[in-house]
């Protein structure tokens, strides 16, 4: 724009001085603020490089932007957007707006590690001035688009406070899933135009008779500027930006960041002008109105060049496009719910009323009138260019004075539009469970007019209509998932959700879509889709199954959820059923593409990161080994992680993860035994090291109060279940026996567990074990603690499952002999132990089913096996004689070996003479009736 005459705002300055003298009672602060605002507007208007102030997602800004671009036809467009996002803007034509341009970094270098991952998003909607500028620059030949704002790396460099701590991210929990599309990313917007002075905003809302800032902006800025000319729009936006800037509180960090951004942008623009030799009159600078009224020394094409832009950090940034939505933009930037949707509707109304043709990228999804719009654009551009004088735009007069003195325009009531709203909200309410009727529609219509009149408005705004609908329709409760306020937001504008096209996806996302193509599903469509996989009839679907299981591991819950089928070691899938929502979770899939070029690579990186992390335990590393085998089928990675598990196990000094280590080690050992010709070297070394490791920790764990009974039982389970393999690999069983002998627990549960271990080692017989339990029940002082002994025996089923019959006996004795005040409080502990024990309950139930009678009628005459009399031995057959008779025929045939062993041990003794073996089967001789009855049944004669 050409320079404006010196006396353009002279009259306005005089009026403001008179107002300041009349209202100010004290220092000249008010006069300085008012005159300073006019100076800011005058300075920006005089700048040779045209400044175009905008507000974020403002329909008035978008309309004015489209109109000004057609009039001026600039050759260079400077845009307030992160400069490293420029290569992505051409991909917008492959997307359906709204989408967000994202910069993402998983690994940080130069920033605190707790900040990772870093994410910066810049959302773009159709009803925004930045989209109009982007579409014009990309589709107009000879026009250059230059992004001049700080890079994504500088967003986090300047985000650090003076004390070295980072600004907290927005931690609001979003109810709607569309509101979480941006995640916890840092948002970058053009034109954050909102008062930073709380008292000022409260004053504006109270006197404007509105509830929130979005409603005030819609009523007092959007509507008046919707039909204004360029000069009025320019000066009013500069006025608002300067007002909010001068009344902003002096937060040193925020002020410094704002000023550094302005210095950065002007430095970049001057560098580009000097490098290309472009005339500033052929350029336009699109920025937020807050930054357009800047007072830094670097302002303007003739500003100071002393600002030094710091070098980026060593962090490696990835860039891409992610889907966005109106709700996500509102949630991230603190806007009122529904305001962006209402702005989109207002933009469409402004276009129909003013007949301005907006810019839209050629070939963009949803552009049904792309060719028609292109022809209109060319015709309008030719007309506007021919209308301009040779020297550029003419000087603009003072439009601020008239705008500030003009009373608000009262639009006439559009009864047709309001009636349509009232009928539609009642219909939507009925669909969502409300008992609404035609009478409610009439009430909403009349109440909207009443509320608008109370707020000095002739025409009800969408916010008046929303308040009326809530008042008339919503009763004491919300019957459905959405309330009336949410229904009005959807009805007035709808929460539009964008989509990134296939061509704009990263290589990983495109690879996933290609590999899942045999499913014949529209994977980019939002919502849940059911996929049925029959690998028997279609073997090629097995590869799809592998992809789906990896996506389930890597993506959030709900993106790929198995309905039927599971993935286990050593099993091959036959049929599976999946619920897929990849279109809904497109952002998560895109962010996977920032980590690698294939899901296999990303999964391997995740497994390595988990296994080699500082908090990794033996259990987590074994889990990574299992996942590598299960999902990647990679023996190489499994062996590498297995060796690392061996190293982690050797350094652990606690037994917290013993149950998980036992469970996963057993599973992996069983898999390798059934699927491999020989065990991997790492699993053999793991068993050998684990045997020695747990033998060393066993006495300490028995005495440590922090070690639970379940953990000690898992240690014993590892030692006993892996004992045969460990002994074959060179371990010494004496180490286990010494560890058990050195264990002296004080806890009753651990004491019972130690008894079970001694019984397994042969140091304690069943008779002695039964005697100890009877002694506990006979001691009145120990009876209250007896359930704790039983808990120890229950946990002993893990290392010593052979004691299942004894545990059934002990529990039966407890139910028979313990008093109710002792027994009843223990029952919840019993249930919890069996539930947490995994396989303990089936083992105990199976043994109880074998011992107890199967019919209720037999229960009265049933005698427990442990109460029965022991069978008398046959006359003339002693225990020693039985052994010498032939129980060990090999030992009797070769006594020299036994004699040498006895001599080596220092034992003296003589061999007993075995009794003559009875002729024929001994059992038939003792019980001849069975044989005689069988002979009679077969028709023979009993002998």
Coordinates of C-alpha atoms in Angstrom, one line a residue, residues 367-614:
X367 CA -14.2 -29.3 -4.3
X368 CA -17.0 -30.1 -6.6
X369 CA -16.8 -26.7 -8.3
X370 CA -13.0 -26.5 -8.7
X371 CA -13.0 -25.8 -12.4
X372 CA -15.9 -23.4 -12.2
X373 CA -14.2 -21.6 -9.3
X374 CA -10.9 -21.4 -11.3
X375 CA -12.6 -19.7 -14.2
X376 CA -14.3 -17.2 -11.9
X377 CA -10.9 -16.6 -10.2
X378 CA -9.2 -15.9 -13.5
X379 CA -12.0 -13.5 -14.6
X380 CA -12.1 -11.7 -11.2
X381 CA -8.3 -11.4 -11.2
X382 CA -8.2 -9.9 -14.7
X383 CA -10.9 -7.4 -13.8
X384 CA -9.3 -6.4 -10.5
X385 CA -5.9 -6.0 -12.1
X386 CA -7.3 -3.8 -14.9
X387 CA -9.1 -1.6 -12.4
X388 CA -6.0 -0.8 -10.4
X389 CA -4.0 2.4 -11.2
X390 CA -0.4 1.9 -12.5
X391 CA 1.2 2.9 -9.3
X392 CA -0.6 0.3 -7.1
X393 CA -3.4 0.8 -4.6
X394 CA -4.7 4.3 -4.0
X395 CA -4.3 6.0 -0.6
X396 CA -7.0 5.1 1.9
X397 CA -8.7 7.7 4.1
X398 CA -9.4 7.5 7.8
X399 CA -12.1 4.8 8.3
X400 CA -11.6 4.3 12.0
X401 CA -13.5 7.5 13.0
X402 CA -16.6 6.5 11.1
X403 CA -16.5 2.9 12.3
X404 CA -16.1 3.9 16.0
X405 CA -18.9 6.5 15.8
X406 CA -21.3 4.4 13.8
X407 CA -24.1 2.8 15.9
X408 CA -24.5 -1.0 15.7
X409 CA -26.5 -2.1 12.7
X410 CA -29.6 -4.0 13.8
X411 CA -30.2 -6.8 11.3
X412 CA -33.9 -7.5 10.6
X413 CA -35.2 -10.8 11.9
X414 CA -34.9 -13.7 9.5
X415 CA -38.0 -15.7 10.6
X416 CA -37.4 -18.4 8.0
X417 CA -33.9 -19.2 9.2
X418 CA -35.0 -19.1 12.9
X419 CA -38.0 -21.3 12.2
X420 CA -35.7 -23.8 10.4
X421 CA -33.3 -23.8 13.4
X422 CA -36.2 -24.4 15.8
X423 CA -37.7 -27.3 13.9
X424 CA -34.3 -28.9 13.3
X425 CA -33.2 -28.8 16.9
X426 CA -36.5 -30.4 18.0
X427 CA -36.0 -33.2 15.4
X428 CA -32.4 -33.7 16.6
X429 CA -33.5 -33.8 20.3
X430 CA -36.1 -36.4 19.6
X431 CA -33.5 -38.6 17.8
X432 CA -31.4 -38.4 21.0
X433 CA -34.1 -39.4 23.4
X434 CA -35.7 -36.1 24.4
X435 CA -39.5 -35.9 24.7
X436 CA -39.6 -32.8 22.5
X437 CA -42.6 -31.7 20.4
X438 CA -43.9 -28.9 18.2
X439 CA -44.7 -26.8 21.2
X440 CA -41.0 -26.9 22.2
X441 CA -40.1 -25.7 18.7
X442 CA -42.5 -22.7 19.1
X443 CA -41.0 -22.0 22.6
X444 CA -37.5 -22.1 21.2
X445 CA -38.5 -19.6 18.5
X446 CA -40.1 -17.2 20.8
X447 CA -37.4 -17.5 23.5
X448 CA -34.7 -16.8 21.0
X449 CA -36.3 -13.5 20.0
X450 CA -36.9 -12.7 23.7
X451 CA -33.2 -13.3 24.6
X452 CA -32.0 -11.3 21.7
X453 CA -34.2 -8.3 22.7
X454 CA -32.9 -8.5 26.3
X455 CA -29.4 -8.3 24.8
X456 CA -30.2 -5.3 22.5
X457 CA -30.2 -7.4 19.4
X458 CA -32.9 -7.4 16.8
X459 CA -31.8 -10.7 15.2
X460 CA -31.0 -13.7 17.4
X461 CA -27.5 -15.0 17.0
X462 CA -26.6 -18.7 17.0
X463 CA -25.6 -18.2 20.7
X464 CA -29.0 -16.8 21.6
X465 CA -30.7 -19.7 19.8
X466 CA -28.5 -22.1 21.7
X467 CA -29.4 -20.7 25.1
X468 CA -33.1 -20.8 24.1
X469 CA -32.9 -24.4 23.1
X470 CA -31.2 -25.4 26.3
X471 CA -33.8 -23.6 28.3
X472 CA -36.9 -25.0 26.5
X473 CA -35.9 -28.5 25.7
X474 CA -33.4 -29.8 28.2
X475 CA -35.1 -31.0 31.3
X476 CA -33.7 -32.5 34.5
X477 CA -31.5 -35.1 32.8
X478 CA -29.7 -35.9 29.5
X479 CA -31.2 -39.2 28.1
X480 CA -28.5 -39.7 25.5
X481 CA -24.8 -39.2 25.0
X482 CA -25.2 -35.6 23.8
X483 CA -27.0 -32.8 25.6
X484 CA -28.9 -30.0 23.9
X485 CA -26.0 -27.6 23.8
X486 CA -23.9 -30.2 21.9
X487 CA -26.8 -30.8 19.5
X488 CA -27.1 -27.2 18.6
X489 CA -23.4 -27.0 17.9
X490 CA -23.7 -30.0 15.6
X491 CA -26.8 -28.5 13.9
X492 CA -25.4 -25.0 13.4
X493 CA -22.1 -26.0 12.0
X494 CA -21.2 -29.6 12.6
X495 CA -17.9 -30.9 13.9
X496 CA -16.2 -31.4 10.6
X497 CA -13.4 -33.9 10.7
X498 CA -10.6 -33.8 8.1
X499 CA -8.9 -36.6 6.4
X500 CA -5.4 -37.0 5.0
X501 CA -5.4 -38.5 1.5
X502 CA -3.5 -41.6 0.5
X503 CA -0.9 -39.6 -1.5
X504 CA -0.2 -37.4 1.4
X505 CA 0.4 -40.2 3.9
X506 CA 3.9 -41.2 5.0
X507 CA 5.4 -44.4 3.4
X508 CA 4.6 -46.6 6.5
X509 CA 0.9 -45.6 6.4
X510 CA 0.7 -46.3 2.6
X511 CA 2.4 -49.6 3.1
X512 CA -0.2 -50.6 5.8
X513 CA -3.1 -49.7 3.4
X514 CA -1.5 -51.7 0.6
X515 CA -0.9 -54.8 2.7
X516 CA -4.4 -54.7 4.1
X517 CA -5.9 -54.3 0.6
X518 CA -7.0 -58.0 0.4
X519 CA -9.5 -57.2 3.1
X520 CA -11.5 -55.1 0.6
X521 CA -12.4 -52.5 3.3
X522 CA -12.4 -48.7 3.1
X523 CA -9.8 -48.2 5.7
X524 CA -9.7 -44.4 5.4
X525 CA -13.3 -44.1 6.3
X526 CA -14.1 -43.1 9.9
X527 CA -15.9 -45.5 12.1
X528 CA -15.6 -49.2 13.0
X529 CA -15.5 -51.8 10.2
X530 CA -15.6 -55.6 10.7
X531 CA -12.9 -57.8 8.9
X532 CA -13.3 -61.5 8.7
X533 CA -10.2 -63.6 8.0
X534 CA -10.4 -67.2 6.9
X535 CA -6.8 -68.3 6.5
X536 CA -7.8 -71.8 5.5
X537 CA -9.6 -70.9 2.3
X538 CA -7.5 -67.7 1.7
X539 CA -3.9 -68.3 2.8
X540 CA -2.9 -64.8 1.6
X541 CA -4.9 -63.3 4.5
X542 CA -2.3 -64.7 7.0
X543 CA -0.1 -61.7 6.0
X544 CA -3.0 -59.4 6.8
X545 CA -3.3 -61.1 10.2
X546 CA 0.4 -60.4 10.9
X547 CA -0.1 -56.7 10.1
X548 CA -3.2 -56.4 12.2
X549 CA -1.5 -58.0 15.3
X550 CA 1.4 -55.5 14.9
X551 CA -1.0 -52.6 14.6
X552 CA -2.8 -53.8 17.7
X553 CA 0.6 -53.7 19.5
X554 CA 1.6 -50.3 18.2
X555 CA -1.6 -48.3 18.0
X556 CA -4.0 -47.1 20.6
X557 CA -6.8 -49.3 21.9
X558 CA -9.7 -49.5 19.4
X559 CA -7.7 -49.0 16.2
X560 CA -7.4 -52.7 15.6
X561 CA -9.3 -54.9 18.1
X562 CA -9.6 -58.7 17.7
X563 CA -13.1 -60.0 18.2
X564 CA -12.2 -63.7 17.5
X565 CA -8.8 -65.2 17.5
X566 CA -5.6 -64.9 19.5
X567 CA -1.9 -65.0 18.9
X568 CA 0.1 -67.6 20.9
X569 CA 3.6 -69.0 20.7
X570 CA 3.7 -72.1 18.4
X571 CA 0.1 -71.7 17.1
X572 CA -1.0 -70.9 13.6
X573 CA -4.1 -68.8 13.0
X574 CA -7.1 -70.4 11.2
X575 CA -9.9 -67.9 11.5
X576 CA -10.0 -64.4 13.0
X577 CA -12.4 -61.5 13.2
X578 CA -11.4 -57.9 13.7
X579 CA -12.9 -54.5 14.4
X580 CA -10.9 -51.9 12.5
X581 CA -11.0 -48.1 13.0
X582 CA -7.9 -47.0 11.2
X583 CA -9.7 -44.0 9.7
X584 CA -10.6 -42.7 13.2
X585 CA -7.1 -43.2 14.4
X586 CA -5.4 -41.9 11.3
X587 CA -3.2 -39.5 13.4
X588 CA -1.7 -42.4 15.3
X589 CA -0.9 -44.3 12.1
X590 CA 0.7 -41.2 10.6
X591 CA 2.9 -40.7 13.7
X592 CA 4.1 -44.2 13.3
X593 CA 5.4 -43.2 9.9
X594 CA 7.7 -40.7 11.7
X595 CA 9.4 -43.6 13.4
X596 CA 10.2 -45.8 10.5
X597 CA 9.4 -46.8 6.9
X598 CA 7.6 -50.1 7.9
X599 CA 5.7 -51.3 10.9
X600 CA 8.3 -54.1 11.4
X601 CA 11.0 -51.5 11.8
X602 CA 9.0 -49.5 14.2
X603 CA 8.1 -52.6 16.3
X604 CA 11.7 -53.6 16.5
X605 CA 12.7 -50.2 17.6
X606 CA 10.0 -50.2 20.3
X607 CA 11.1 -53.6 21.5
X608 CA 14.7 -52.5 21.7
X609 CA 13.8 -49.3 23.5
X610 CA 11.8 -51.3 26.0
X611 CA 14.4 -53.9 26.6
X612 CA 17.4 -51.5 26.9
X613 CA 15.6 -48.8 28.8
X614 CA 16.9 -47.7 32.2

